[in-house]
Short mmCIF file of C-alpha atoms and ligand atoms in Angstrom, two decimals:
data_model
loop_
_atom_site.label_atom_id
_atom_site.label_comp_id
_atom_site.label_asym_id
_atom_site.label_seq_id
_atom_site.Cartn_x
_atom_site.Cartn_y
_atom_site.Cartn_z
CA MET A 1 1.65 -3.05 28.45
CA THR A 2 3.17 -1.55 25.33
CA ILE A 3 3.32 -3.72 22.33
CA SER A 4 5.19 -2.65 19.24
CA ALA A 5 2.57 -4.19 17.00
CA ILE A 6 0.07 -1.56 17.94
CA ARG A 7 0.25 2.08 17.20
CA SER A 8 -2.29 4.81 17.40
CA THR A 9 -2.53 8.36 16.09
CA SER A 10 -0.62 9.69 19.05
CA ASP A 11 2.53 7.95 17.80
CA PRO A 12 4.79 9.55 15.23
CA VAL A 13 3.25 9.14 11.85
CA ASP A 14 5.25 7.07 9.41
CA CYS A 15 4.05 8.95 6.39
CA ARG A 16 6.05 11.22 4.21
CA PRO A 17 4.76 14.77 3.84
CA ALA A 18 2.79 14.63 0.65
CA ALA A 19 3.12 15.91 -2.82
CA VAL A 20 0.13 14.35 -4.47
CA ALA A 21 1.31 15.19 -7.91
CA VAL A 22 -1.32 14.39 -10.42
CA ASP A 23 -1.05 16.07 -13.74
CA ALA A 24 -3.78 14.62 -15.92
CA PRO A 25 -7.32 13.96 -14.79
CA LEU A 26 -8.19 10.30 -14.70
CA HIS A 27 -11.85 10.69 -14.47
CA GLY A 28 -13.84 13.88 -14.95
CA ASP A 29 -13.37 17.40 -13.65
CA ASP A 30 -14.56 16.70 -10.12
CA PHE A 31 -11.91 14.17 -9.54
CA ALA A 32 -9.23 16.38 -11.09
CA ASN A 33 -10.26 19.25 -8.82
CA ARG A 34 -10.30 17.00 -5.82
CA ILE A 35 -6.81 15.78 -6.53
CA ARG A 36 -5.61 19.31 -7.18
CA SER A 37 -6.87 20.37 -3.79
CA LEU A 38 -5.00 17.43 -2.30
CA ILE A 39 -1.84 18.65 -3.96
CA ARG A 40 -2.31 22.05 -2.36
CA ALA A 41 -2.99 20.51 1.03
CA GLY A 42 0.04 18.28 0.73
CA ASP A 43 2.36 21.03 -0.43
CA GLU A 44 2.47 22.67 2.92
CA HIS A 45 5.68 21.73 4.62
CA ALA A 46 3.94 21.25 7.92
CA SER A 47 1.88 18.40 6.56
CA PRO A 48 3.19 15.06 7.76
CA PHE A 49 1.26 13.29 5.02
CA ARG A 50 3.20 13.46 1.85
CA MET A 51 2.28 11.07 -0.88
CA ILE A 52 4.50 11.25 -3.89
CA GLY A 53 3.76 9.80 -7.28
CA GLN A 54 2.72 10.75 -10.77
CA SER A 55 2.62 7.42 -12.55
CA LEU A 56 -0.67 6.31 -13.97
CA GLU A 57 -0.57 3.31 -11.62
CA TRP A 58 -0.18 5.47 -8.52
CA ARG A 59 -2.85 7.91 -9.68
CA GLN A 60 -5.21 4.99 -10.13
CA VAL A 61 -4.55 3.94 -6.56
CA LEU A 62 -5.24 7.48 -5.36
CA LYS A 63 -8.36 7.66 -7.42
CA LYS A 64 -9.84 4.52 -5.89
CA ALA A 65 -8.77 5.56 -2.41
CA THR A 66 -10.40 8.95 -2.88
CA GLN A 67 -13.59 7.38 -4.18
CA VAL A 68 -13.96 5.03 -1.24
CA ALA A 69 -12.68 7.35 1.51
CA SER A 70 -15.88 9.34 1.93
CA THR A 71 -17.95 6.19 2.52
CA ASP A 72 -17.86 3.83 5.49
CA THR A 73 -16.99 0.82 3.39
CA THR A 74 -14.38 -1.76 4.42
CA VAL A 75 -11.25 -1.37 2.36
CA PHE A 76 -8.74 -4.06 1.48
CA LEU A 77 -5.26 -3.05 0.41
CA GLN A 78 -3.16 -5.60 -1.38
CA GLY A 79 0.48 -4.94 -2.18
CA GLU A 80 4.01 -6.07 -1.53
CA SER A 81 5.78 -4.90 1.59
CA GLY A 82 6.83 -1.27 1.39
CA THR A 83 4.50 -0.25 -1.44
CA GLY A 84 2.56 2.25 0.67
CA LYS A 85 -0.37 0.28 2.10
CA GLU A 86 -0.25 2.08 5.39
CA VAL A 87 0.20 5.41 3.63
CA ILE A 88 -3.03 4.73 1.76
CA ALA A 89 -4.82 3.46 4.88
CA ARG A 90 -4.00 6.72 6.66
CA PHE A 91 -5.09 8.66 3.61
CA VAL A 92 -8.48 6.89 3.66
CA HIS A 93 -8.83 7.77 7.35
CA ARG A 94 -7.83 11.39 6.79
CA GLU A 95 -10.25 11.83 3.93
CA SER A 96 -13.15 10.08 5.64
CA PRO A 97 -15.97 11.32 7.87
CA ARG A 98 -14.07 9.56 10.69
CA LYS A 99 -11.02 11.77 10.29
CA ASN A 100 -11.43 13.26 13.77
CA GLY A 101 -11.62 9.80 15.29
CA PRO A 102 -8.54 7.68 16.02
CA PHE A 103 -6.48 5.70 13.53
CA VAL A 104 -5.42 2.50 15.24
CA ALA A 105 -2.97 0.20 13.43
CA ILE A 106 -2.48 -3.37 14.53
CA ASN A 107 -0.13 -5.87 12.96
CA CYS A 108 -1.93 -9.20 12.90
CA ALA A 109 1.29 -11.15 12.39
CA ALA A 110 3.27 -9.73 15.28
CA LEU A 111 1.57 -11.39 18.25
CA PRO A 112 0.79 -14.95 19.31
CA GLU A 113 -2.88 -15.86 18.92
CA GLN A 114 -4.05 -15.35 22.49
CA LEU A 115 -2.24 -12.09 23.02
CA PHE A 116 -3.56 -10.83 19.72
CA GLU A 117 -7.08 -11.80 20.64
CA SER A 118 -6.96 -9.96 23.94
CA GLU A 119 -5.36 -6.93 22.29
CA LEU A 120 -8.11 -6.79 19.70
CA PHE A 121 -11.13 -7.49 21.88
CA GLY A 122 -9.89 -6.51 25.34
CA TYR A 123 -10.75 -8.50 28.44
CA GLU A 124 -12.80 -8.34 31.62
CA ARG A 125 -11.28 -8.52 35.05
CA GLY A 126 -10.56 -12.14 35.95
CA ALA A 127 -10.87 -13.37 32.34
CA PHE A 128 -7.58 -15.22 32.78
CA THR A 129 -4.78 -15.45 35.33
CA GLY A 130 -3.19 -12.04 35.49
CA ALA A 131 -6.24 -10.14 34.22
CA GLN A 132 -6.51 -8.00 37.32
CA GLN A 133 -8.40 -5.20 35.66
CA MET A 134 -10.68 -4.78 32.74
CA LYS A 135 -8.81 -3.69 29.62
CA ALA A 136 -10.36 -2.23 26.51
CA GLY A 137 -9.17 -3.74 23.22
CA GLN A 138 -8.08 -2.01 20.08
CA ILE A 139 -11.55 -2.23 18.57
CA GLU A 140 -12.87 -0.15 21.43
CA LEU A 141 -9.92 2.22 21.31
CA ALA A 142 -10.57 2.77 17.58
CA SER A 143 -14.20 3.65 18.25
CA GLY A 144 -15.36 6.44 15.96
CA GLY A 145 -12.29 5.99 13.81
CA VAL A 146 -10.44 3.50 11.64
CA LEU A 147 -9.01 0.13 12.66
CA PHE A 148 -6.13 -0.76 10.36
CA LEU A 149 -5.52 -4.53 10.33
CA ASP A 150 -2.12 -5.01 8.77
CA GLU A 151 -1.04 -8.45 7.49
CA VAL A 152 -4.60 -9.66 7.91
CA SER A 153 -3.86 -12.98 6.15
CA GLU A 154 -2.00 -14.10 9.31
CA ILE A 155 -5.01 -14.06 11.63
CA SER A 156 -5.70 -17.45 13.22
CA PRO A 157 -8.94 -19.32 12.38
CA MET A 158 -10.36 -18.69 15.84
CA VAL A 159 -9.85 -14.93 15.68
CA GLN A 160 -11.04 -14.92 12.06
CA ALA A 161 -14.40 -16.19 13.24
CA LYS A 162 -14.63 -13.46 15.86
CA LEU A 163 -13.58 -10.78 13.44
CA LEU A 164 -16.23 -11.93 11.00
CA ARG A 165 -18.80 -11.31 13.70
CA VAL A 166 -17.46 -7.80 14.23
CA LEU A 167 -17.84 -7.04 10.54
CA GLN A 168 -21.24 -8.69 10.24
CA GLU A 169 -22.99 -7.77 13.45
CA ARG A 170 -20.90 -4.77 14.37
CA GLU A 171 -20.59 -6.04 17.91
CA PHE A 172 -18.28 -8.16 20.07
CA ARG A 173 -17.54 -9.25 23.62
CA ARG A 174 -14.43 -8.65 25.65
CA LEU A 175 -12.63 -11.87 26.64
CA GLY A 176 -14.38 -13.32 29.65
CA GLY A 177 -17.27 -10.91 29.18
CA THR A 178 -20.93 -11.47 28.50
CA ARG A 179 -22.00 -7.99 27.49
CA LEU A 180 -22.16 -7.20 23.80
CA ILE A 181 -20.29 -4.04 22.88
CA LYS A 182 -20.98 -2.03 19.73
CA ALA A 183 -18.03 -1.92 17.35
CA ASN A 184 -18.03 1.57 15.88
CA VAL A 185 -15.07 1.13 13.58
CA ARG A 186 -14.32 1.28 9.92
CA VAL A 187 -11.96 -1.51 8.99
CA VAL A 188 -9.11 -1.03 6.56
CA ALA A 189 -7.20 -4.30 6.10
CA ALA A 190 -3.96 -4.95 4.28
CA SER A 191 -1.98 -7.92 3.11
CA ASN A 192 1.17 -8.56 1.16
CA ARG A 193 -0.03 -12.12 0.54
CA ASP A 194 -2.60 -13.18 -1.96
CA LEU A 195 -5.66 -13.55 0.24
CA GLN A 196 -7.56 -15.47 -2.42
CA GLN A 197 -4.80 -18.03 -2.43
CA ALA A 198 -5.02 -18.25 1.36
CA VAL A 199 -8.75 -19.01 0.92
CA ALA A 200 -7.96 -21.64 -1.72
CA ASP A 201 -5.41 -23.20 0.67
CA GLY A 202 -8.01 -23.30 3.43
CA ARG A 203 -6.02 -20.91 5.64
CA PHE A 204 -8.47 -18.04 5.41
CA ARG A 205 -12.26 -18.09 5.77
CA GLU A 206 -14.04 -17.36 2.55
CA ASP A 207 -16.87 -15.46 4.26
CA LEU A 208 -14.36 -13.17 6.00
CA PHE A 209 -12.52 -12.74 2.70
CA TYR A 210 -15.70 -11.41 1.08
CA ARG A 211 -16.41 -9.14 4.04
CA LEU A 212 -12.95 -7.61 3.76
CA GLN A 213 -12.78 -7.55 0.01
CA VAL A 214 -15.78 -5.22 -0.42
CA PHE A 215 -13.54 -2.57 -1.94
CA ASP A 216 -10.06 -3.65 -2.81
CA ILE A 217 -7.17 -1.57 -3.98
CA ARG A 218 -4.03 -3.17 -5.41
CA ILE A 219 -0.91 -1.10 -4.87
CA PRO A 220 1.57 -1.97 -7.58
CA PRO A 221 5.21 -2.65 -6.70
CA LEU A 222 7.65 0.17 -7.42
CA ARG A 223 9.24 -1.72 -10.34
CA GLU A 224 5.87 -1.46 -12.13
CA ARG A 225 5.86 2.34 -11.75
CA ARG A 226 9.46 3.32 -12.25
CA THR A 227 8.56 6.83 -13.34
CA ASP A 228 7.81 7.53 -9.68
CA VAL A 229 11.35 6.66 -8.61
CA PRO A 230 12.99 10.05 -9.41
CA LEU A 231 10.09 11.92 -7.81
CA LEU A 232 10.20 9.85 -4.67
CA ALA A 233 13.98 10.17 -4.53
CA ASP A 234 13.74 13.91 -4.82
CA GLY A 235 11.05 14.11 -2.13
CA PHE A 236 13.01 11.92 0.26
CA LEU A 237 16.25 13.87 -0.21
CA GLN A 238 14.40 17.09 0.55
CA GLU A 239 12.89 15.48 3.58
CA PHE A 240 16.28 14.32 4.93
CA ALA A 241 17.74 17.78 4.39
CA ARG A 242 14.85 19.24 6.37
CA THR A 243 14.56 16.73 9.18
CA THR A 244 18.03 15.26 9.71
CA GLY A 245 20.23 18.03 8.36
CA CYS A 246 21.72 15.57 5.87
CA ALA A 247 21.54 17.77 2.82
CA SER A 248 22.97 16.37 -0.40
CA ALA A 249 23.77 18.23 -3.59
CA GLY A 250 21.63 15.83 -5.61
CA LEU A 251 22.16 12.66 -7.63
CA THR A 252 24.77 12.03 -10.29
CA PRO A 253 23.42 10.63 -13.60
CA ASP A 254 25.03 7.29 -12.65
CA ALA A 255 23.20 7.22 -9.36
CA LEU A 256 19.93 8.01 -11.09
CA ALA A 257 20.56 5.17 -13.56
CA VAL A 258 21.11 2.81 -10.63
CA LEU A 259 17.86 3.93 -9.02
CA LEU A 260 15.95 3.44 -12.26
CA GLY A 261 17.51 0.06 -12.93
CA HIS A 262 17.06 -1.52 -9.52
CA GLU A 263 14.21 -3.99 -9.03
CA TRP A 264 13.20 -2.64 -5.59
CA PRO A 265 12.08 -5.84 -3.89
CA GLY A 266 11.50 -3.73 -0.75
CA ASN A 267 9.67 -1.07 -2.78
CA VAL A 268 9.32 2.51 -1.55
CA ARG A 269 10.64 1.63 1.90
CA GLU A 270 13.84 0.25 0.35
CA LEU A 271 14.26 3.40 -1.75
CA HIS A 272 13.73 5.56 1.32
CA ASN A 273 16.33 3.64 3.31
CA ALA A 274 18.87 3.48 0.48
CA LEU A 275 18.70 7.25 0.06
CA GLU A 276 18.85 7.91 3.78
CA ARG A 277 22.11 5.96 3.91
CA ALA A 278 23.46 7.67 0.80
CA ALA A 279 22.54 11.12 2.12
CA ILE A 280 24.75 10.46 5.13
CA LEU A 281 27.63 8.95 3.13
CA CYS A 282 27.78 11.77 0.55
CA GLU A 283 28.67 14.33 3.23
CA GLY A 284 26.82 17.15 1.55
CA GLY A 285 28.13 16.41 -1.93
CA LEU A 286 26.55 14.59 -4.83
CA ILE A 287 25.14 11.12 -4.30
CA THR A 288 26.98 8.67 -6.58
CA ALA A 289 26.21 5.09 -7.55
CA GLU A 290 28.73 3.90 -4.94
CA HIS A 291 26.87 5.64 -2.14
CA LEU A 292 23.75 3.70 -3.05
CA SER A 293 25.30 0.23 -3.02
CA LEU A 294 22.36 -1.24 -4.91
CA GLN A 295 22.27 -3.94 -7.53
CA VAL A 296 21.19 -2.95 -10.98
CA SER A 297 19.27 -5.62 -12.77
CA ARG A 298 18.81 -3.69 -15.96
CA ILE A 299 20.47 -0.68 -17.42
CA VAL A 300 18.24 2.31 -17.91
CA THR A 301 19.50 5.48 -19.46
CA PRO A 302 18.06 8.33 -17.46
CA ARG A 303 16.70 11.61 -18.74
CA ARG A 304 15.70 10.17 -22.07
CA ALA A 305 12.09 9.60 -22.93
CA PRO A 306 11.58 5.90 -23.65
CA ARG A 307 11.20 4.99 -27.30
CA LEU A 308 7.64 4.19 -28.28
CA SER A 309 8.72 0.76 -29.48
CA ASP A 310 10.29 0.03 -26.06
CA VAL A 311 7.06 0.96 -24.32
CA GLU A 312 5.06 -1.18 -26.75
CA ARG A 313 7.31 -4.19 -26.28
CA ARG A 314 7.27 -3.89 -22.51
CA THR A 315 3.49 -3.50 -22.45
CA ILE A 316 3.04 -6.61 -24.59
CA GLU A 317 5.42 -8.56 -22.37
CA GLN A 318 3.56 -7.44 -19.26
CA VAL A 319 0.11 -8.28 -20.62
CA LEU A 320 1.35 -11.70 -21.76
CA ARG A 321 2.65 -12.33 -18.27
CA GLU A 322 -0.68 -11.30 -16.78
CA THR A 323 -2.64 -13.53 -19.13
CA ASP A 324 -0.27 -16.46 -18.67
CA GLY A 325 0.75 -16.28 -22.27
CA ASN A 326 -2.82 -16.56 -23.59
CA LYS A 327 -2.58 -14.69 -26.93
CA SER A 328 -6.33 -14.23 -27.46
CA ARG A 329 -6.84 -12.67 -24.04
CA ALA A 330 -3.68 -10.61 -24.38
CA ALA A 331 -4.81 -9.26 -27.77
CA ARG A 332 -8.19 -8.35 -26.33
CA ARG A 333 -6.60 -6.59 -23.39
CA LEU A 334 -4.30 -4.68 -25.72
CA GLY A 335 -7.18 -3.74 -28.02
CA ILE A 336 -5.63 -5.32 -31.12
CA THR A 337 -6.41 -8.43 -33.16
CA ARG A 338 -4.56 -11.71 -32.70
CA THR A 339 -2.94 -11.25 -36.10
CA GLN A 340 -1.67 -7.83 -35.08
CA LEU A 341 -0.37 -9.30 -31.86
CA TYR A 342 1.51 -12.02 -33.71
CA GLY A 343 2.98 -9.38 -36.02
CA ARG A 344 4.33 -7.47 -33.06
CA LEU A 345 5.64 -10.57 -31.34
CA ARG A 346 7.67 -11.29 -34.47
CA LYS A 347 8.85 -7.68 -34.65
CA TYR A 348 10.16 -7.76 -31.10
CA GLY A 349 11.52 -11.28 -31.31
CA LEU A 350 9.01 -12.49 -28.73
CA ALA A 351 7.40 -15.10 -30.94
CA PRO A 352 8.44 -18.70 -30.36
CA ALA A 353 10.94 -19.76 -33.03
N1 ADP B 1 3.69 7.44 -2.39
C1 ADP B 1 4.51 7.63 -1.35
N2 ADP B 1 5.04 8.85 -1.12
C2 ADP B 1 5.87 9.05 -0.10
N3 ADP B 1 6.28 8.10 0.75
C3 ADP B 1 5.82 6.87 0.56
C4 ADP B 1 4.90 6.57 -0.47
N4 ADP B 1 4.59 5.24 -0.41
C5 ADP B 1 5.29 4.75 0.62
N5 ADP B 1 6.01 5.71 1.23
C6 ADP B 1 6.92 5.52 2.37
O1 ADP B 1 7.52 4.24 2.24
C7 ADP B 1 7.54 3.56 3.48
C8 ADP B 1 6.73 2.28 3.39
O2 ADP B 1 5.36 2.62 3.26
P1 ADP B 1 4.21 1.79 4.02
O3 ADP B 1 2.91 2.48 3.80
O4 ADP B 1 4.61 1.54 5.43
O5 ADP B 1 4.27 0.43 3.20
P2 ADP B 1 3.54 -0.94 3.47
O6 ADP B 1 2.50 -0.70 4.55
O7 ADP B 1 2.93 -1.34 2.16
O8 ADP B 1 4.59 -1.91 3.89
C9 ADP B 1 7.03 4.54 4.51
O9 ADP B 1 8.13 5.22 5.05
C10 ADP B 1 6.17 5.48 3.69
O10 ADP B 1 6.09 6.75 4.28
MG1 MG B 2 3.20 -1.88 6.44
#
């Protein structure tokens, strides 16, 4: 039985060849050296694992992923669809002591409950009508490696209880079986939903939440790290030229402005797909704004460093959003006094009239 929800390392890897471009160290020389060696490893064309990004936000993601990779700790990746959760999950596997073991990805939302349960845990012969032979589940197939549980918020309560046992006791039974089997897997889980909210709504077990949430990494949406857009675009265009023969002569300034101004609700995946389409339409010439057919929600002038005041205003706006408009907390986060914050709000016309 082949089920599209499940993929293992033998399948084509959906990761871009990587340019882990990290210019400034985030934390000490060791980390900087580590990242530099990743850049070298990723620079080789043969590498199917290309991770592109230079923004502070992306480097923070890489930093946390690097820190946790060498352990056997459960990792939880939270981020919108298309932000690179699977890219990071594969990175954690690749950089972990389990790198020679399998990487098994299973989409928890793609299958009805019973099918999902038997895929995950396997079944014994005769467990149900049609179970003519024993079948190992994905937990067994991932033995010695990493089990990537994508869209983990969608797991049903019954399977949540069983999964909790796997994480707690490190053992499970096949469906219809009595024998306990050791679960030798490291779990990396991902969700584009707010798992805490799912707990608050009573849809997700709190104890499982804490088991998964041991080490969490939030992957910011692309619109929060727009400086990565030109780098990603460049990397993808090179990739298309190499793999599909769709070489383009580059982007016009208009096209770049469109890329920088788009909100990217589908994140890196949307960028990848938009450029793939454009690379075909441009027939070897320059990619123009028309080839991209994207909506621009704000106008950004490319190739100009942002003015300091723009950056300051945007930062203040963002922190206020994150603190639900609470000025004291926002001021603390920004490292300024409330009075200074009010001064800036007036300066940028953000203060209530
Ligand atoms: N930093 C990155 N560098 C290169 N490609 C990326 C990066 N992040 C995501 N991608 C690509 O974008 C697409 C979506 O990434 P994926 O990890 O599947 O997202 P998610 O699992 O969050 O939905 C994939 O084709 C992936 O290779
Ligand atoms: Mg995904």
